[in-house]
Each structure stands twice: as C-alpha cells, then as structure tokens.
Amino acid sequence: MKGIYLINDRIRLNGLSKEDSIKLQEQTILPYIQMHKIEVVKLNPYQIYDFYTIPHALLHDLKKQRIYLDCFIQYSPLVMEDFINSYPARWFILKSFFKEVITIEEKDLPVKHIV
C-alpha cells in the first residue's frame, strides 16, 4: 500500500502548543503507517520532510505527477478543516487522488505522552 500523510504545523490540538501538536500527530501517524506497512511516497524530491504540511502543495504535486495512491492519512478531521471549508472543490480534487482518506483519532489509540 502506498500513501501520503499530512501534518498540520499551524494547529493547536487538545490545548497543546504548536510544537507539541506536531509531535502528537507524528507519534500517532507513524506507528499506524508501520503497523499497516504503508509505503510513504515522496512526490517532490526537494521536499524536506516525508510528510506534507501544506494541502495546496500536495495538490500541486499530485496534479503534476498525475499519480493515484492508496491512502491519504491525517490525524483528525480538525487538521484539514480550514482547507476543506475554504476550498471545498480543491479538497474534492485532492481526495480523488486517493482510494481512501484515513483519519486517526487519539481516542482510538492508547494515551500518548509527549516528552
């Protein structure tokens, strides 16, 4: 299975700082990726991280590569909420490049402690 994951680096989850929110997203998504043996695809060779932080950049790269993947992984619906509400047509196009959108919520996993 091949996929891409997005980490929102501008949101504060559960009252955490932005830095801790990023860690929470990573600490939740990465074990899921490993457990389900998902191969993370890096579309842009100049991309610093293995994940995306900007939905517009992800959409641009998907259109440029004309690639369709198995899954798009996000921590929770809150992560993409602003993008979905502001750009519903772009969200529709973005998610059309994936067979499924996987949302991982903290309530489904054991409690994580950020160090």
Coordinates of N, CA and C in Angstrom, one line a residue:
M1 N 0.8 -1.2 0.0 CA 0.0 0.0 0.0 C 0.9 1.2 0.0
K2 N 0.5 2.2 -0.8 CA 1.3 3.4 -0.9 C 0.4 4.6 -0.5
G3 N 1.0 5.6 0.3 CA 0.2 6.7 0.7 C 1.1 7.9 1.1
I4 N 0.4 8.9 1.5 CA 0.9 10.2 1.9 C 0.2 10.6 3.1
Y5 N 1.0 11.3 4.0 CA 0.4 11.8 5.2 C 0.6 13.3 5.4
L6 N -0.3 14.0 6.0 CA -0.2 15.4 6.2 C -0.2 15.7 7.7
I7 N 0.7 16.6 8.1 CA 0.8 17.0 9.5 C 0.5 18.5 9.4
N8 N -0.5 19.0 10.1 CA -0.8 20.4 10.2 C 0.1 21.1 11.2
D9 N 1.1 21.9 10.8 CA 2.0 22.5 11.7 C 1.5 23.9 12.2
R10 N 0.3 24.2 11.9 CA -0.3 25.5 12.3 C -1.4 25.4 13.3
I11 N -1.8 24.2 13.6 CA -2.9 24.0 14.5 C -2.5 23.6 15.9
R12 N -3.3 24.0 16.9 CA -3.0 23.6 18.3 C -4.1 22.5 18.7
L13 N -3.7 21.3 18.9 CA -4.6 20.2 19.2 C -4.7 20.0 20.8
N14 N -5.8 19.8 21.3 CA -6.0 19.4 22.7 C -5.4 20.4 23.6
G15 N -5.3 21.7 23.2 CA -4.7 22.7 24.1 C -3.2 22.7 24.1
L16 N -2.6 21.9 23.3 CA -1.1 21.8 23.3 C -0.5 22.9 22.5
S17 N 0.8 23.1 22.6 CA 1.5 24.1 21.8 C 1.5 23.6 20.4
K18 N 1.9 24.5 19.5 CA 2.0 24.0 18.1 C 3.1 22.9 17.9
E19 N 4.2 23.1 18.6 CA 5.3 22.1 18.6 C 4.8 20.7 19.1
D20 N 4.1 20.7 20.2 CA 3.6 19.5 20.8 C 2.5 18.9 20.0
S21 N 1.7 19.8 19.3 CA 0.7 19.3 18.4 C 1.3 18.5 17.2
I22 N 2.4 19.0 16.7 CA 3.1 18.4 15.6 C 3.6 17.0 16.1
K23 N 4.2 17.0 17.3 CA 4.7 15.7 17.9 C 3.6 14.7 18.0
L24 N 2.4 15.2 18.5 CA 1.3 14.3 18.7 C 0.8 13.7 17.4
Q25 N 0.8 14.5 16.4 CA 0.4 14.0 15.1 C 1.4 12.9 14.6
E26 N 2.7 13.3 14.7 CA 3.7 12.3 14.2 C 3.7 11.0 15.1
Q27 N 3.6 11.1 16.4 CA 3.6 10.0 17.3 C 2.3 9.1 17.1
T28 N 1.3 9.6 16.5 CA 0.1 8.9 16.2 C 0.1 8.2 14.8
I29 N 0.5 9.0 13.9 CA 0.5 8.6 12.5 C 1.6 7.6 12.2
L30 N 2.8 7.8 12.6 CA 3.9 6.9 12.2 C 3.7 5.5 12.7
P31 N 3.3 5.2 13.9 CA 3.0 3.8 14.3 C 1.9 3.1 13.4
Y32 N 0.9 3.9 13.0 CA -0.1 3.4 12.1 C 0.5 3.0 10.8
I33 N 1.3 3.9 10.3 CA 2.0 3.6 9.0 C 2.8 2.3 9.1
Q34 N 3.6 2.2 10.1 CA 4.4 1.0 10.3 C 3.5 -0.3 10.5
M35 N 2.5 -0.2 11.3 CA 1.7 -1.3 11.6 C 0.9 -1.8 10.3
H36 N 0.5 -0.9 9.4 CA -0.2 -1.3 8.2 C 0.7 -1.4 7.0
K37 N 2.0 -1.3 7.2 CA 3.0 -1.4 6.2 C 2.7 -0.6 5.0
I38 N 2.5 0.7 5.3 CA 2.2 1.7 4.2 C 3.6 2.3 3.8
E39 N 3.8 2.3 2.5 CA 5.0 2.9 1.9 C 4.7 4.4 1.7
V40 N 5.4 5.3 2.4 CA 5.2 6.7 2.2 C 5.9 7.2 1.0
V41 N 5.1 7.8 0.1 CA 5.5 8.3 -1.2 C 5.9 9.8 -1.0
K42 N 7.1 10.1 -1.5 CA 7.6 11.5 -1.6 C 7.5 12.0 -3.0
L43 N 6.6 12.8 -3.3 CA 6.4 13.2 -4.7 C 7.4 14.3 -5.2
N44 N 7.8 15.1 -4.3 CA 8.7 16.2 -4.6 C 10.1 15.9 -4.1
P45 N 11.1 15.7 -4.9 CA 12.5 15.4 -4.4 C 13.1 16.6 -3.5
Y46 N 12.5 17.8 -3.6 CA 13.0 18.9 -2.9 C 12.3 19.1 -1.5
Q47 N 11.4 18.2 -1.3 CA 10.6 18.3 -0.1 C 11.5 17.9 1.1
I48 N 11.4 18.6 2.2 CA 12.3 18.4 3.3 C 11.8 17.2 4.1
Y49 N 10.6 17.1 4.4 CA 10.0 16.0 5.2 C 9.4 14.9 4.4
D50 N 9.1 13.8 5.0 CA 8.4 12.7 4.3 C 6.9 13.0 4.2
F51 N 6.4 14.0 5.0 CA 5.0 14.4 5.0 C 4.8 15.7 4.4
Y52 N 3.5 16.0 4.2 CA 3.2 17.4 3.7 C 2.6 18.2 4.9
T53 N 2.8 19.5 4.8 CA 2.2 20.4 5.8 C 1.2 21.4 5.1
I54 N 1.3 21.5 3.8 CA 0.5 22.4 3.0 C -0.3 21.7 2.0
P55 N -1.7 21.6 2.2 CA -2.5 20.9 1.3 C -2.4 21.4 -0.2
H56 N -2.2 22.7 -0.4 CA -2.1 23.2 -1.7 C -0.9 22.7 -2.4
A57 N 0.2 22.5 -1.7 CA 1.5 21.9 -2.2 C 1.2 20.5 -2.6
L58 N 0.5 19.8 -1.7 CA 0.2 18.3 -2.0 C -0.6 18.2 -3.3
L59 N -1.6 19.0 -3.4 CA -2.5 19.0 -4.6 C -1.7 19.3 -5.8
H60 N -0.8 20.3 -5.7 CA 0.0 20.7 -6.9 C 0.9 19.5 -7.3
D61 N 1.5 18.9 -6.4 CA 2.4 17.8 -6.7 C 1.7 16.6 -7.2
L62 N 0.5 16.3 -6.7 CA -0.3 15.2 -7.2 C -0.8 15.5 -8.7
K63 N -1.2 16.7 -8.9 CA -1.5 17.0 -10.3 C -0.3 16.9 -11.3
K64 N 0.8 17.4 -10.8 CA 2.0 17.4 -11.6 C 2.4 16.0 -11.9
Q65 N 2.4 15.1 -10.9 CA 2.9 13.7 -11.1 C 1.8 12.9 -11.8
R66 N 0.5 13.3 -11.7 CA -0.6 12.5 -12.2 C -0.6 11.1 -11.6
I67 N -0.4 11.1 -10.3 CA -0.3 9.8 -9.6 C -1.5 9.6 -8.7
Y68 N -1.9 8.3 -8.6 CA -3.1 8.0 -7.7 C -2.5 7.0 -6.7
L69 N -2.8 7.2 -5.4 CA -2.3 6.4 -4.3 C -3.4 5.7 -3.5
D70 N -3.0 4.8 -2.7 CA -3.9 4.0 -1.9 C -4.6 4.9 -0.8
C71 N -3.7 5.7 -0.1 CA -4.3 6.4 1.1 C -3.7 7.7 1.4
F72 N -4.5 8.6 1.9 CA -4.1 9.9 2.5 C -4.4 9.8 4.0
I73 N -3.4 10.0 4.8 CA -3.5 9.8 6.2 C -3.4 11.2 6.9
Q74 N -4.4 11.4 7.8 CA -4.4 12.6 8.6 C -4.7 12.2 10.1
Y75 N -4.3 13.1 11.0 CA -4.5 12.8 12.4 C -6.0 12.8 12.8
S76 N -6.7 13.9 12.5 CA -8.1 14.1 12.8 C -8.7 15.0 11.8
P77 N -10.0 15.1 11.8 CA -10.7 16.0 10.8 C -10.3 17.5 11.0
L78 N -9.9 17.8 12.2 CA -9.6 19.2 12.5 C -8.3 19.6 11.7
V79 N -7.5 18.7 11.4 CA -6.2 19.0 10.7 C -6.5 19.7 9.3
M80 N -7.6 19.2 8.6 CA -7.9 19.7 7.3 C -9.1 20.6 7.3
E81 N -9.7 20.8 8.4 CA -11.0 21.6 8.5 C -10.9 22.9 7.8
D82 N -9.9 23.7 8.0 CA -9.9 25.1 7.4 C -9.7 24.9 5.9
F83 N -8.9 24.0 5.4 CA -8.7 23.8 4.0 C -10.1 23.4 3.4
I84 N -10.7 22.4 4.0 CA -12.0 21.8 3.4 C -13.0 22.9 3.4
N85 N -13.2 23.7 4.4 CA -14.2 24.8 4.5 C -13.9 25.9 3.5
S86 N -12.6 26.2 3.4 CA -12.2 27.4 2.5 C -12.1 27.0 1.0
Y87 N -11.8 25.7 0.8 CA -11.6 25.3 -0.6 C -12.2 23.9 -0.9
P88 N -13.5 23.8 -0.8 CA -14.2 22.5 -0.9 C -13.9 21.8 -2.2
A89 N -13.9 22.6 -3.3 CA -13.6 22.0 -4.6 C -12.2 21.4 -4.7
R90 N -11.2 22.1 -4.1 CA -9.9 21.6 -4.1 C -9.7 20.4 -3.2
W91 N -10.5 20.3 -2.1 CA -10.5 19.1 -1.3 C -11.0 18.0 -2.0
F92 N -12.1 18.2 -2.8 CA -12.7 17.1 -3.6 C -11.7 16.6 -4.6
I93 N -11.0 17.5 -5.2 CA -10.0 17.1 -6.2 C -8.8 16.3 -5.5
L94 N -8.3 16.9 -4.4 CA -7.2 16.3 -3.7 C -7.6 14.9 -3.3
K95 N -8.7 14.7 -2.6 CA -9.0 13.3 -2.2 C -9.3 12.3 -3.3
S96 N -9.6 12.9 -4.5 CA -9.9 12.0 -5.6 C -8.6 11.3 -6.1
F97 N -7.4 11.7 -5.6 CA -6.2 11.1 -6.0 C -5.9 9.9 -5.1
F98 N -6.7 9.6 -4.1 CA -6.5 8.5 -3.2 C -7.7 7.6 -3.1
K99 N -7.5 6.3 -2.9 CA -8.6 5.3 -2.8 C -9.3 5.6 -1.5
E100 N -8.6 6.0 -0.4 CA -9.2 6.2 0.8 C -8.5 7.3 1.6
V101 N -9.3 8.0 2.4 CA -8.8 9.0 3.4 C -8.8 8.4 4.8
I102 N -7.7 8.2 5.4 CA -7.6 7.6 6.7 C -7.5 8.7 7.8
T103 N -8.4 8.7 8.7 CA -8.3 9.6 9.8 C -8.1 8.9 11.1
I104 N -7.0 9.2 11.8 CA -6.6 8.6 13.0 C -6.9 9.5 14.1
E105 N -7.7 9.1 15.0 CA -8.1 9.9 16.2 C -7.5 9.4 17.4
E106 N -7.1 10.3 18.3 CA -6.5 10.0 19.6 C -7.3 9.0 20.4
K107 N -8.6 9.2 20.3 CA -9.5 8.3 21.2 C -9.4 6.9 20.9
D108 N -9.0 6.5 19.6 CA -8.9 5.1 19.2 C -7.6 4.5 19.6
L109 N -6.6 5.3 20.1 CA -5.3 4.8 20.4 C -5.0 4.9 21.9
P110 N -4.0 4.2 22.4 CA -3.6 4.4 23.8 C -3.1 5.9 24.0
V111 N -3.2 6.3 25.2 CA -2.8 7.7 25.5 C -1.3 7.9 25.2
K112 N -1.0 9.0 24.6 CA 0.4 9.3 24.2 C 0.9 10.4 25.1
H113 N 2.1 10.2 25.6 CA 2.7 11.3 26.4 C 3.8 11.9 25.6
I114 N 3.8 13.2 25.5 CA 4.8 13.9 24.7 C 5.9 14.3 25.6
V115 N 7.1 13.9 25.2 CA 8.3 14.2 26.0 C 9.1 15.3 25.4

